[in-house]
XYZ file of C-alpha atoms in Angstrom:
658
model
C -58.881 97.780 27.775
C -55.189 97.409 26.806
C -54.299 94.555 29.074
C -57.673 92.008 28.152
C -56.220 93.115 24.258
C -53.134 91.488 25.285
C -53.989 88.938 27.211
C -56.516 87.694 23.854
C -54.368 87.568 21.737
C -51.650 85.890 23.988
C -54.094 83.022 23.942
C -54.787 83.576 20.479
C -51.539 83.048 20.021
C -50.597 79.939 22.102
C -54.324 78.092 20.541
C -51.919 78.740 17.166
C -49.164 76.676 18.654
C -51.354 73.531 20.293
C -53.390 73.480 17.064
C -49.287 73.464 15.275
C -48.361 70.929 18.371
C -50.460 68.906 18.320
C -49.797 67.843 14.049
C -46.621 67.765 14.717
C -47.040 65.247 17.703
C -49.663 63.307 15.230
C -46.287 63.198 12.318
C -44.761 62.329 15.047
C -46.352 58.741 16.291
C -47.444 58.163 13.551
C -44.068 57.366 11.965
C -42.326 56.557 14.977
C -46.057 53.942 15.129
C -44.642 52.942 11.410
C -41.408 52.670 12.080
C -41.660 50.710 15.194
C -43.783 47.909 14.070
C -41.652 47.423 10.745
C -38.617 46.770 13.185
C -40.164 44.826 15.752
C -43.087 42.352 13.694
C -41.287 42.046 10.508
C -41.810 39.624 8.600
C -42.075 38.866 4.552
C -45.065 39.770 1.977
C -46.168 40.160 -1.302
C -44.871 44.323 -2.557
C -44.418 42.924 -5.735
C -47.382 42.210 -7.559
C -48.171 40.797 -11.027
C -49.583 43.505 -13.192
C -51.844 44.159 -17.092
C -50.537 48.062 -16.921
C -47.750 48.820 -17.778
C -47.336 46.830 -20.585
C -50.536 45.297 -21.505
C -49.400 41.069 -20.202
C -49.268 39.753 -16.568
C -46.328 39.995 -15.890
C -44.286 41.658 -11.487
C -44.596 45.360 -11.409
C -40.341 44.726 -10.674
C -40.110 43.327 -14.621
C -42.196 46.235 -15.824
C -39.281 49.331 -15.686
C -42.066 52.112 -13.573
C -43.438 52.953 -10.754
C -46.612 51.217 -9.703
C -49.166 51.471 -6.940
C -51.188 48.026 -6.395
C -54.489 48.573 -4.132
C -56.876 45.639 -3.896
C -60.588 45.877 -3.905
C -61.151 44.730 -0.884
C -59.204 47.569 1.701
C -61.580 50.244 0.540
C -64.706 48.954 2.285
C -61.867 49.141 5.661
C -60.948 52.488 4.895
C -62.511 56.295 6.045
C -63.840 56.510 1.888
C -66.719 57.428 1.093
C -66.188 57.482 -3.216
C -63.795 56.380 -6.005
C -61.896 59.973 -6.228
C -61.695 60.577 -2.453
C -60.101 56.856 -2.668
C -57.379 58.366 -4.639
C -56.598 60.967 -3.171
C -54.659 59.571 -0.145
C -52.573 57.142 -2.000
C -49.255 57.580 -2.504
C -48.314 60.394 -5.248
C -52.027 61.616 -6.308
C -52.818 64.785 -5.940
C -56.964 64.735 -6.366
C -58.811 68.603 -6.931
C -61.829 67.953 -4.913
C -64.141 71.162 -6.337
C -67.048 68.545 -4.027
C -67.104 66.376 -1.645
C -68.216 62.694 -2.512
C -68.028 62.284 -5.892
C -69.588 65.733 -6.514
C -66.113 66.851 -9.239
C -62.295 65.922 -8.856
C -59.378 66.367 -10.739
C -57.185 63.786 -10.659
C -53.581 64.812 -11.708
C -49.928 63.163 -11.711
C -46.483 64.320 -11.320
C -48.065 67.840 -11.958
C -49.374 68.941 -15.585
C -53.079 69.693 -15.512
C -55.525 67.148 -15.205
C -56.451 66.049 -18.498
C -53.230 64.296 -18.716
C -54.559 61.669 -16.451
C -56.605 58.064 -17.910
C -58.709 56.447 -16.844
C -60.072 53.454 -17.675
C -61.204 49.841 -16.415
C -60.595 46.629 -17.495
C -58.164 48.370 -21.020
C -61.177 50.218 -22.389
C -60.097 53.863 -21.605
C -63.591 56.036 -20.141
C -62.607 59.621 -20.474
C -65.213 61.503 -21.398
C -64.760 63.608 -25.077
C -66.757 67.053 -23.188
C -64.228 67.978 -20.351
C -61.606 65.800 -18.593
C -63.720 67.092 -15.311
C -65.571 64.240 -15.765
C -62.420 62.049 -15.533
C -63.429 60.279 -11.739
C -66.647 60.105 -13.122
C -65.938 56.063 -12.737
C -69.082 53.784 -13.415
C -68.501 50.891 -11.820
C -69.437 49.374 -7.986
C -67.042 49.366 -5.792
C -68.091 45.757 -4.869
C -66.764 44.596 -8.396
C -64.028 46.078 -8.428
C -60.361 43.330 -8.506
C -57.641 45.448 -7.578
C -56.587 49.113 -8.788
C -53.341 49.878 -10.866
C -52.098 53.838 -10.810
C -49.198 53.738 -13.332
C -47.691 56.963 -12.615
C -45.041 58.909 -15.944
C -45.332 58.025 -19.710
C -47.676 55.935 -21.207
C -48.996 57.039 -24.186
C -47.224 54.632 -26.621
C -49.049 52.037 -24.822
C -52.552 53.996 -24.473
C -51.953 57.170 -26.649
C -53.426 61.064 -25.772
C -54.169 61.655 -22.298
C -51.548 59.471 -21.013
C -48.927 62.311 -20.041
C -48.805 62.191 -15.927
C -49.829 58.444 -15.576
C -52.259 55.648 -15.708
C -54.965 54.378 -13.587
C -56.997 51.275 -14.560
C -59.935 49.715 -12.795
C -59.493 46.012 -13.242
C -62.416 44.220 -11.728
C -63.255 40.521 -10.809
C -64.935 39.346 -13.518
C -63.473 40.555 -16.126
C -60.478 38.700 -13.971
C -61.974 35.898 -13.492
C -60.340 32.765 -14.632
C -61.698 29.442 -15.507
C -63.046 27.270 -12.855
C -62.679 29.257 -9.880
C -65.704 29.158 -7.219
C -66.316 32.613 -5.600
C -69.297 34.655 -4.031
C -69.436 37.100 -1.877
C -71.997 39.265 -0.750
C -71.366 43.246 1.111
C -73.204 46.221 2.028
C -72.966 49.035 3.842
C -75.634 51.709 5.584
C -73.974 56.163 6.339
C -75.835 58.375 8.108
C -74.285 62.051 9.240
C -74.633 65.064 9.438
C -76.066 68.111 6.960
C -78.813 65.148 6.460
C -75.747 62.179 5.050
C -77.015 59.202 3.145
C -75.259 56.985 1.745
C -75.615 53.443 0.544
C -73.725 50.812 -0.705
C -74.830 47.103 -1.654
C -73.237 44.577 -4.016
C -71.644 41.030 -5.101
C -69.851 38.344 -7.451
C -70.349 34.377 -7.961
C -68.225 32.118 -9.829
C -69.100 29.386 -9.851
C -67.265 27.105 -13.344
C -67.018 29.173 -16.074
C -69.649 31.484 -15.185
C -69.373 34.340 -13.709
C -70.714 37.866 -12.417
C -71.059 40.756 -10.225
C -72.446 43.755 -9.729
C -73.678 46.603 -7.026
C -74.807 50.751 -6.102
C -73.112 53.287 -4.789
C -75.382 55.807 -3.901
C -73.944 59.092 -1.555
C -76.536 61.659 -0.261
C -77.329 64.732 1.673
C -78.406 68.508 2.141
C -75.266 69.543 2.937
C -73.037 72.159 4.037
C -74.549 75.803 4.031
C -71.993 78.258 1.037
C -72.936 81.789 -0.041
C -77.246 81.586 -1.052
C -77.301 77.626 -1.380
C -76.614 74.351 0.173
C -73.390 71.518 -1.412
C -75.988 69.117 -2.103
C -75.259 66.014 -3.859
C -77.327 63.248 -4.956
C -74.108 60.733 -6.370
C -74.920 57.363 -7.746
C -72.971 54.606 -9.486
C -74.785 51.416 -10.477
C -72.888 48.494 -12.672
C -73.622 44.648 -13.462
C -71.123 42.514 -15.466
C -71.168 38.567 -16.503
C -68.197 36.289 -18.279
C -68.699 33.191 -19.697
C -66.582 30.209 -20.450
C -67.159 28.855 -23.718
C -64.632 25.920 -23.576
C -60.618 26.132 -22.164
C -60.058 28.469 -25.202
C -62.722 31.356 -25.555
C -64.234 33.700 -22.717
C -67.073 36.410 -24.114
C -66.831 39.517 -20.634
C -69.805 42.089 -20.787
C -70.522 45.421 -18.389
C -73.746 47.764 -18.443
C -73.154 50.624 -16.359
C -75.448 53.562 -14.907
C -73.466 56.599 -13.738
C -76.020 59.899 -12.801
C -74.422 63.120 -10.553
C -76.819 65.905 -9.575
C -74.834 68.099 -7.363
C -74.103 71.708 -6.209
C -71.476 73.186 -8.472
C -70.966 77.164 -6.175
C -67.746 78.909 -8.547
C -66.995 74.972 -10.224
C -65.399 76.853 -13.061
C -65.290 80.885 -11.934
C -64.621 82.852 -8.950
C -68.202 85.113 -10.233
C -69.993 85.950 -6.725
C -72.902 86.385 -8.976
C -72.434 81.642 -9.232
C -74.932 80.166 -7.716
C -74.555 77.429 -9.491
C -75.784 73.623 -10.089
C -75.426 70.215 -12.985
C -76.719 66.656 -14.167
C -74.447 64.076 -14.943
C -75.898 61.529 -16.295
C -73.412 58.441 -18.301
C -74.929 55.335 -19.698
C -71.625 52.915 -19.796
C -71.335 49.925 -21.846
C -68.388 47.125 -22.129
C -67.073 44.052 -23.958
C -64.208 42.217 -23.672
C -63.848 38.349 -26.267
C -60.301 36.985 -24.989
C -58.541 34.120 -26.744
C -55.742 32.061 -25.317
C -53.991 28.885 -26.691
C -50.276 27.803 -26.061
C -47.620 30.748 -26.416
C -51.205 33.134 -28.477
C -53.474 35.760 -26.705
C -55.942 37.496 -28.880
C -58.984 39.931 -27.245
C -61.161 41.896 -28.917
C -62.685 45.194 -26.326
C -65.332 47.689 -27.699
C -66.850 50.170 -25.325
C -68.990 52.198 -25.868
C -69.850 55.988 -23.557
C -73.426 57.606 -24.049
C -73.267 61.160 -21.651
C -75.710 64.346 -19.999
C -74.466 67.248 -18.988
C -76.945 69.464 -17.661
C -75.120 73.127 -15.988
C -77.013 75.988 -14.935
C -74.820 79.064 -13.953
C -77.747 80.773 -11.285
C -82.076 80.725 -11.149
C -81.535 83.415 -13.874
C -79.227 81.447 -16.969
C -80.135 79.640 -19.184
C -78.114 75.492 -18.444
C -75.757 74.427 -20.786
C -76.454 70.891 -22.398
C -73.709 68.594 -23.713
C -74.505 65.133 -24.640
C -70.763 63.442 -26.013
C -70.402 60.191 -26.865
C -67.226 57.665 -26.921
C -67.122 54.662 -29.181
C -63.756 52.840 -29.555
C -62.877 48.868 -30.589
C -59.072 47.277 -29.556
C -57.951 44.575 -30.813
C -54.580 43.096 -29.237
C -52.552 39.873 -29.841
C -49.413 38.201 -27.329
C -46.636 35.861 -28.534
C -44.571 34.653 -26.589
C -41.796 33.921 -28.678
C -39.718 32.418 -25.978
C -39.106 31.756 -22.723
C -37.889 35.574 -22.482
C -39.439 37.450 -25.525
C -42.882 38.797 -25.721
C -44.808 40.537 -28.689
C -47.428 42.227 -27.901
C -49.539 44.383 -30.663
C -52.276 46.282 -31.043
C -54.559 48.635 -33.031
C -57.110 51.411 -31.600
C -59.520 53.524 -33.586
C -61.847 55.750 -30.732
C -64.881 57.997 -32.914
C -65.791 61.013 -30.031
C -69.032 63.553 -30.434
C -70.229 66.093 -28.954
C -73.590 67.826 -29.281
C -74.663 71.452 -27.487
C -75.680 74.611 -26.879
C -72.731 75.901 -25.625
C -70.173 73.532 -27.676
C -71.546 73.223 -31.010
C -71.843 69.771 -32.497
C -68.673 68.395 -33.387
C -66.661 65.231 -34.492
C -63.354 63.774 -34.554
C -61.743 60.889 -34.814
C -58.659 58.705 -33.831
C -56.346 56.031 -34.619
C -53.165 54.035 -33.158
C -51.678 51.055 -33.535
C -48.495 49.648 -31.414
C -46.027 47.074 -30.678
C -44.778 45.829 -27.298
C -41.732 44.282 -26.265
C -40.736 42.050 -23.611
C -37.626 41.300 -23.050
C -34.940 39.430 -20.275
C -31.841 39.787 -20.661
C -30.467 37.053 -18.349
C -31.909 36.825 -15.045
C -31.907 40.318 -14.144
C -32.854 43.004 -16.388
C -35.613 43.827 -18.211
C -36.307 45.402 -21.806
C -39.313 46.429 -22.587
C -39.108 49.139 -25.452
C -42.598 50.144 -27.221
C -43.120 52.242 -30.430
C -46.900 54.084 -31.486
C -47.808 55.267 -34.404
C -50.858 57.343 -33.581
C -53.097 59.685 -36.346
C -56.065 61.972 -35.598
C -58.690 63.403 -37.982
C -57.237 67.019 -37.034
C -53.403 66.287 -36.134
C -52.049 64.036 -38.748
C -49.757 60.967 -37.963
C -46.878 60.751 -35.085
C -44.958 58.290 -33.932
C -44.612 57.528 -30.138
C -41.431 55.899 -28.746
C -41.015 54.681 -25.468
C -38.230 52.232 -23.591
C -39.102 51.123 -20.472
C -35.772 49.223 -18.450
C -35.499 47.803 -14.905
C -32.392 45.170 -12.896
C -33.657 43.393 -10.125
C -31.789 42.020 -7.148
C -32.062 40.956 -3.727
C -33.350 43.428 -2.346
C -33.298 45.923 -4.882
C -34.170 46.796 -8.110
C -32.929 49.030 -10.157
C -35.386 50.870 -13.522
C -35.517 54.148 -15.847
C -38.063 54.503 -18.072
C -38.404 57.963 -21.066
C -40.913 58.226 -23.695
C -42.838 60.632 -25.861
C -46.637 62.046 -25.040
C -49.151 63.546 -26.248
C -52.994 65.179 -25.421
C -54.714 66.358 -28.052
C -57.440 68.843 -27.078
C -60.997 68.571 -26.023
C -63.972 69.819 -27.353
C -64.375 71.869 -23.801
C -60.969 73.477 -24.161
C -61.680 73.763 -28.266
C -65.026 75.231 -27.534
C -66.368 76.364 -24.319
C -68.883 79.353 -24.997
C -68.724 79.333 -28.409
C -71.670 78.670 -29.660
C -73.557 81.312 -27.650
C -74.712 85.196 -28.790
C -72.573 86.579 -26.376
C -70.474 85.835 -23.318
C -69.644 88.563 -20.276
C -67.030 86.975 -18.736
C -65.467 83.210 -18.053
C -63.727 80.578 -19.854
C -63.200 80.133 -23.932
C -62.368 77.231 -26.344
C -59.602 77.765 -29.077
C -60.840 76.013 -31.958
C -56.523 76.861 -33.457
C -55.397 74.677 -30.853
C -51.962 72.604 -31.482
C -52.430 68.916 -29.871
C -49.609 69.068 -26.949
C -46.921 67.032 -26.492
C -44.044 66.343 -23.739
C -40.794 64.039 -23.498
C -40.211 62.147 -19.708
C -37.420 61.047 -18.187
C -37.785 59.565 -14.639
C -34.950 56.776 -13.197
C -35.497 55.292 -9.761
C -35.070 52.649 -7.841
C -36.932 50.117 -5.116
C -35.832 48.545 -1.899
C -37.216 45.221 -0.902
C -34.330 44.965 2.162
C -36.742 45.372 5.802
C -39.422 42.751 5.791
C -43.069 43.635 4.975
C -42.658 46.415 3.736
C -41.666 48.746 -0.146
C -39.198 51.940 -0.749
C -39.789 53.275 -4.061
C -37.971 55.857 -5.083
C -37.915 58.619 -8.561
C -36.630 61.536 -9.790
C -37.922 62.476 -13.458
C -38.652 65.312 -15.487
C -41.390 66.356 -18.004
C -40.700 68.616 -21.284
C -43.564 69.539 -22.300
C -44.201 71.953 -26.144
C -47.431 73.693 -26.860
C -49.147 72.409 -23.292
C -52.581 73.789 -22.796
C -53.840 75.874 -20.444
C -56.214 79.014 -19.918
C -54.910 81.799 -19.825
C -56.006 85.384 -18.670
C -56.363 87.423 -22.006
C -57.499 90.884 -22.148
C -60.483 91.706 -24.984
C -58.470 93.609 -27.394
C -56.216 89.669 -28.074
C -58.712 87.969 -27.850
C -59.124 86.041 -31.516
C -63.097 86.080 -31.769
C -64.371 88.696 -30.548
C -67.838 88.503 -31.972
C -70.099 87.193 -29.273
C -67.959 89.189 -26.121
C -67.873 92.432 -24.649
C -65.281 94.438 -24.364
C -65.442 95.174 -20.613
C -65.547 91.099 -19.752
C -62.357 88.880 -17.882
C -61.566 85.739 -20.688
C -59.347 83.402 -19.471
C -58.781 81.534 -22.750
C -57.503 78.482 -23.848
C -53.317 77.971 -25.068
C -51.162 76.096 -26.329
C -48.513 77.374 -23.812
C -44.920 76.974 -25.524
C -42.851 75.274 -22.924
C -43.395 73.994 -19.963
C -39.782 72.316 -17.596
C -42.188 69.658 -14.399
C -39.182 67.854 -12.828
C -39.762 66.287 -9.202
C -39.333 62.943 -6.500
C -42.427 60.963 -5.320
C -41.703 58.513 -2.803
C -43.503 55.598 -1.808
C -43.605 53.610 0.697
C -46.251 50.345 1.632
C -46.103 47.956 4.124
C -48.449 44.963 5.125
C -47.926 42.903 7.763
C -50.235 40.055 9.599
C -49.813 39.531 12.695
C -51.693 36.778 12.972
C -55.574 35.476 11.746
C -57.301 38.139 13.801
C -54.128 41.943 14.045
C -52.976 42.718 11.125
C -51.200 46.618 10.254
C -51.710 47.825 6.454
C -50.281 51.698 5.615
C -49.517 53.541 2.956
C -47.924 56.630 2.791
C -46.281 58.834 -0.049
C -44.453 62.058 -0.079
C -44.657 64.032 -3.885
C -42.785 66.828 -4.857
C -42.845 69.278 -8.341
C -41.828 72.990 -9.282
C -42.798 73.873 -12.972
C -41.922 76.171 -14.960
C -43.605 78.255 -17.930
C -41.586 79.929 -20.579
C -45.429 82.217 -20.341
C -45.294 85.744 -19.031
C -49.188 85.204 -17.475
C -48.598 82.149 -15.226
C -51.733 79.635 -16.353
C -54.305 78.457 -14.083
C -53.847 74.776 -14.535
C -49.542 74.465 -14.201
C -49.929 76.797 -11.382
C -52.724 75.187 -9.919
C -50.619 72.099 -8.885
C -49.270 71.248 -5.354
C -45.771 71.972 -4.842
C -45.511 69.166 -1.813
C -47.574 66.686 -0.957
C -48.018 63.988 1.205
C -50.893 61.069 1.602
C -50.574 58.457 3.866
C -53.453 55.559 4.547
C -52.931 53.456 7.855
C -55.659 50.881 9.214
C -54.693 47.748 12.670
C -57.248 45.693 13.512
C -56.803 43.818 16.276
C -60.024 40.916 17.506
C -63.170 42.798 16.702
C -62.031 46.093 16.668
C -60.670 48.471 13.737
C -58.922 52.142 13.101
C -58.231 53.134 9.826
C -57.096 57.378 9.204
C -56.018 58.954 5.698
C -54.804 61.693 5.722
C -52.784 64.395 3.230
C -50.784 67.833 3.221
C -49.985 69.955 0.512
C -47.875 72.725 -0.030
C -49.512 74.857 -3.242
C -49.011 78.718 -4.767
C -51.185 81.356 -3.212
C -54.405 82.428 -4.975
C -57.062 84.483 -4.432
C -60.523 86.014 -5.341
C -61.469 89.711 -4.258
C -65.848 89.035 -5.953
C -66.671 86.127 -3.504
C -63.314 86.894 -0.759
C -61.652 83.480 -1.731
C -58.144 82.075 -1.152
C -56.142 79.253 -1.879
C -53.730 79.169 1.528
C -49.926 78.700 0.963
C -50.657 75.004 2.617
C -53.152 72.813 4.806
C -53.205 69.332 7.088
C -56.649 66.705 6.169
C -57.365 64.358 8.531
C -59.807 61.326 8.558
C -60.132 59.277 10.969
C -62.654 56.432 11.297
C -63.170 53.497 14.153
C -65.556 49.826 13.434
C -66.391 47.475 16.282
C -67.511 43.254 14.397
C -70.609 42.813 16.661
C -71.066 39.921 15.349
C -67.865 37.572 14.364
C -66.676 39.439 11.392
C -69.571 39.858 9.172
C -71.719 42.364 10.972
C -69.803 45.696 11.625
C -71.006 48.718 13.468
C -68.510 52.022 12.241
C -68.795 55.822 13.656
C -66.275 57.983 10.942
C -64.822 61.646 11.179
C -64.451 63.728 7.498
C -61.760 66.441 7.970
C -61.365 65.951 12.038
C -59.090 69.519 12.261
C -62.048 71.568 10.418
C -60.060 72.924 8.717
C -61.709 75.493 6.066
C -60.344 75.371 2.607
C -60.326 74.540 -1.586
C -58.584 73.192 -3.720
C -59.480 74.925 -5.886
C -60.317 78.841 -6.180
C -63.910 79.515 -4.822
C -64.450 75.699 -4.730
C -65.946 75.708 -1.039
C -64.942 72.232 0.674
C -66.764 70.650 4.094
C -65.480 72.014 7.181
C -65.551 68.845 9.826
C -68.600 65.830 8.837
C -69.147 63.258 12.007
C -70.926 60.559 10.722
C -71.868 56.445 11.374
C -73.348 53.429 10.035
C -73.284 49.562 9.208
C -71.156 47.234 7.233
C -71.292 43.585 6.319
C -69.563 41.047 4.628
C -71.085 37.914 3.809
C-alpha cells in the first residue's frame, strides 16, 4: 500500500510537471513564430493610425503624446470572442475582471485602480451608468456597426471629465464616421451552438450611397450555463442597435442612433461571499444619441446629445425581495475647433450631464455636473508636438475644480518619444453613496456612504514607440499615479459604521470610504504586428505585458484596489492562408491571493487562459464554418472572489460575409 501511494504521488507530480511544461512550450512556440515571421517576412504597414480620442481632432497617434491601441471592427468577427467585454479582455494592457461569461458582467480596469475609473464612450458620448460602474461593460452597440475601437491609456479627465482616470475606450461606428460621397455595403451573419445549451447569433450590416449612410445589427448570447452551487450559470444577453447619417449639404450632416440592451443572468456571488447567495439579475437599457456636425474651411462645430434609461432588478435568492433601480443619464456636448494655422489647432468644448436614480434600495437622487475645456494642438518644427488642455469642472456636490493636462511627443523616422502629466477626478456613483441605505434592515454586505468626497489623482507617464522593424510597432511606457481620497470598499466593524440605524450589530460590512493616499507605479509594453503576405495569406497579432505595484496608507486593504492584477500578459494571434485560418487569444495574470471559507472559494495567485478557433471557408470568402474551444486547459478560476467562471467550453458554427 505505501508503494502504491508513493506511485500515485509520483504520477500526480509528473502530471503537474507536464502541464507546466506544456504551457512553457506553448509560450516559447508562440514567441518563436512571432519573431520568425517578423524577421523573415517583414514589410512596412500602417501602424500609426489617425485617432480622435486623445485630442478630439483627427491626428496621427504619434502626434498625441499618448499610448493608444486601435483595433478595426473587421477584426472582431475573426477572433474567438463572443461579446465586446471578451474582446477587450485580450487587448494589450486591459484587465477585464469577469464575473460571468459572454457579456453577463465584467469590470474594466486600466493601469490598476478601480473599475469605476475607466470611461467608455460611443462616438464621443459617455455610456457609464450613474447607478454603478459594474454596468460599464454593457455597451449598447452591435458589432456590425463598429468601425474601430480606440483605447487611450492614462489620465484623460482634462478632456472628458469624471471617470476618465485610468483611460478611455472610444467605440467609433461606421455610420457616424461615414464621409460624404462614399458608396459601401456589407452584410454579416454568424450562428454558434455549443455545450451547456449555448445558442448565440449575430446579424448586421451597413450601407451608404452618397449622402445617406445606415447601419444596424443584433448580437444575442444565450445558454443554460455550467453548474454552480444550487443553480446554473445561465445568461440571456442581447444588444440591438440602428443608426443613420444624413449629409444635408457639403457642410452639414446629422446622425442618429437608437439601441436596446438587455442582460438576464445568474449572479451568484457577484457582489457577496455568502453561501445563501443564489442571485440572478436583469438589466435593461435604452440608448439614444444625436449628433450634428458642421465643417467648412478651417472651422468645425459639433453638437452631441445623449439619453440613457436603465432598469436593474437584482434578487439575492428566492426568499429575498428584489432590488429595483431605475437610472437615467442625459448629456450634451458642444465642440468648436479652429485651425489657426498649418501647425496650430484650438478646440473648445462645453459639457452638461444630468444623473438620476429611483430605487427601493438606494433611494431617489439627482446630480448635475458640467464642464468647459480648451485643447491646443501645437506642432513645433517638423517633429515636436505639444498638446496642453485645461478643464473647469463643476459638480453640484463639490463645486468647481481645475483639471490641467499636457502631452508631449517627438517623432523620429523609427522612434517616437512621448510624455504626459495631468490631474484626474471622479465623483462617487449612486451605489457607492447609497447602497443598502434605503432598506429597513441589512444583516451584512456593502454599505454606501453619502459623505464621500470626489477622488483626485495626478498621473505622470513617459514612453517610447519603435517602428524600426517592418510591420511591427513596439510601445513601452512607465507611469505613476498618486491618488488622494480614492473611493473603495473597506471591511468595517459595526461599531465603526457612521450610520447604524438599519444595520445588525452582528453583521459583516464593507463600507465605501475615501482612502487618503494610494500610489500606483507601473510599466506596460504593447506589441502590434500585421503582415499581408499575399492576397490570401495574413498574420495579425497583438501582445501586451503590464506590471503594476499599488501601495495604500490604509491599514485594512480595500477590495478593488487589492484585486487588480500585479502582472498581466494578454495576446491575440490570427493566421490565415487560402481557405483556412486559426485564431488564438489568451492571458496570464498574477494577483493577490484571497479566500472565503463560507463558500470554499479562493483567488489563486495566478492563472493562464487560452481560447482557440479554427475556421474553414466552404464558399469563396463569403461562407465559412468554425470550431472553437474556450478555456482550452479547463482552468478553474475566478477574477473576483466567489464569482466562478466557466471551465472548458466547446462550440461551433458558421459565418457569412457579403
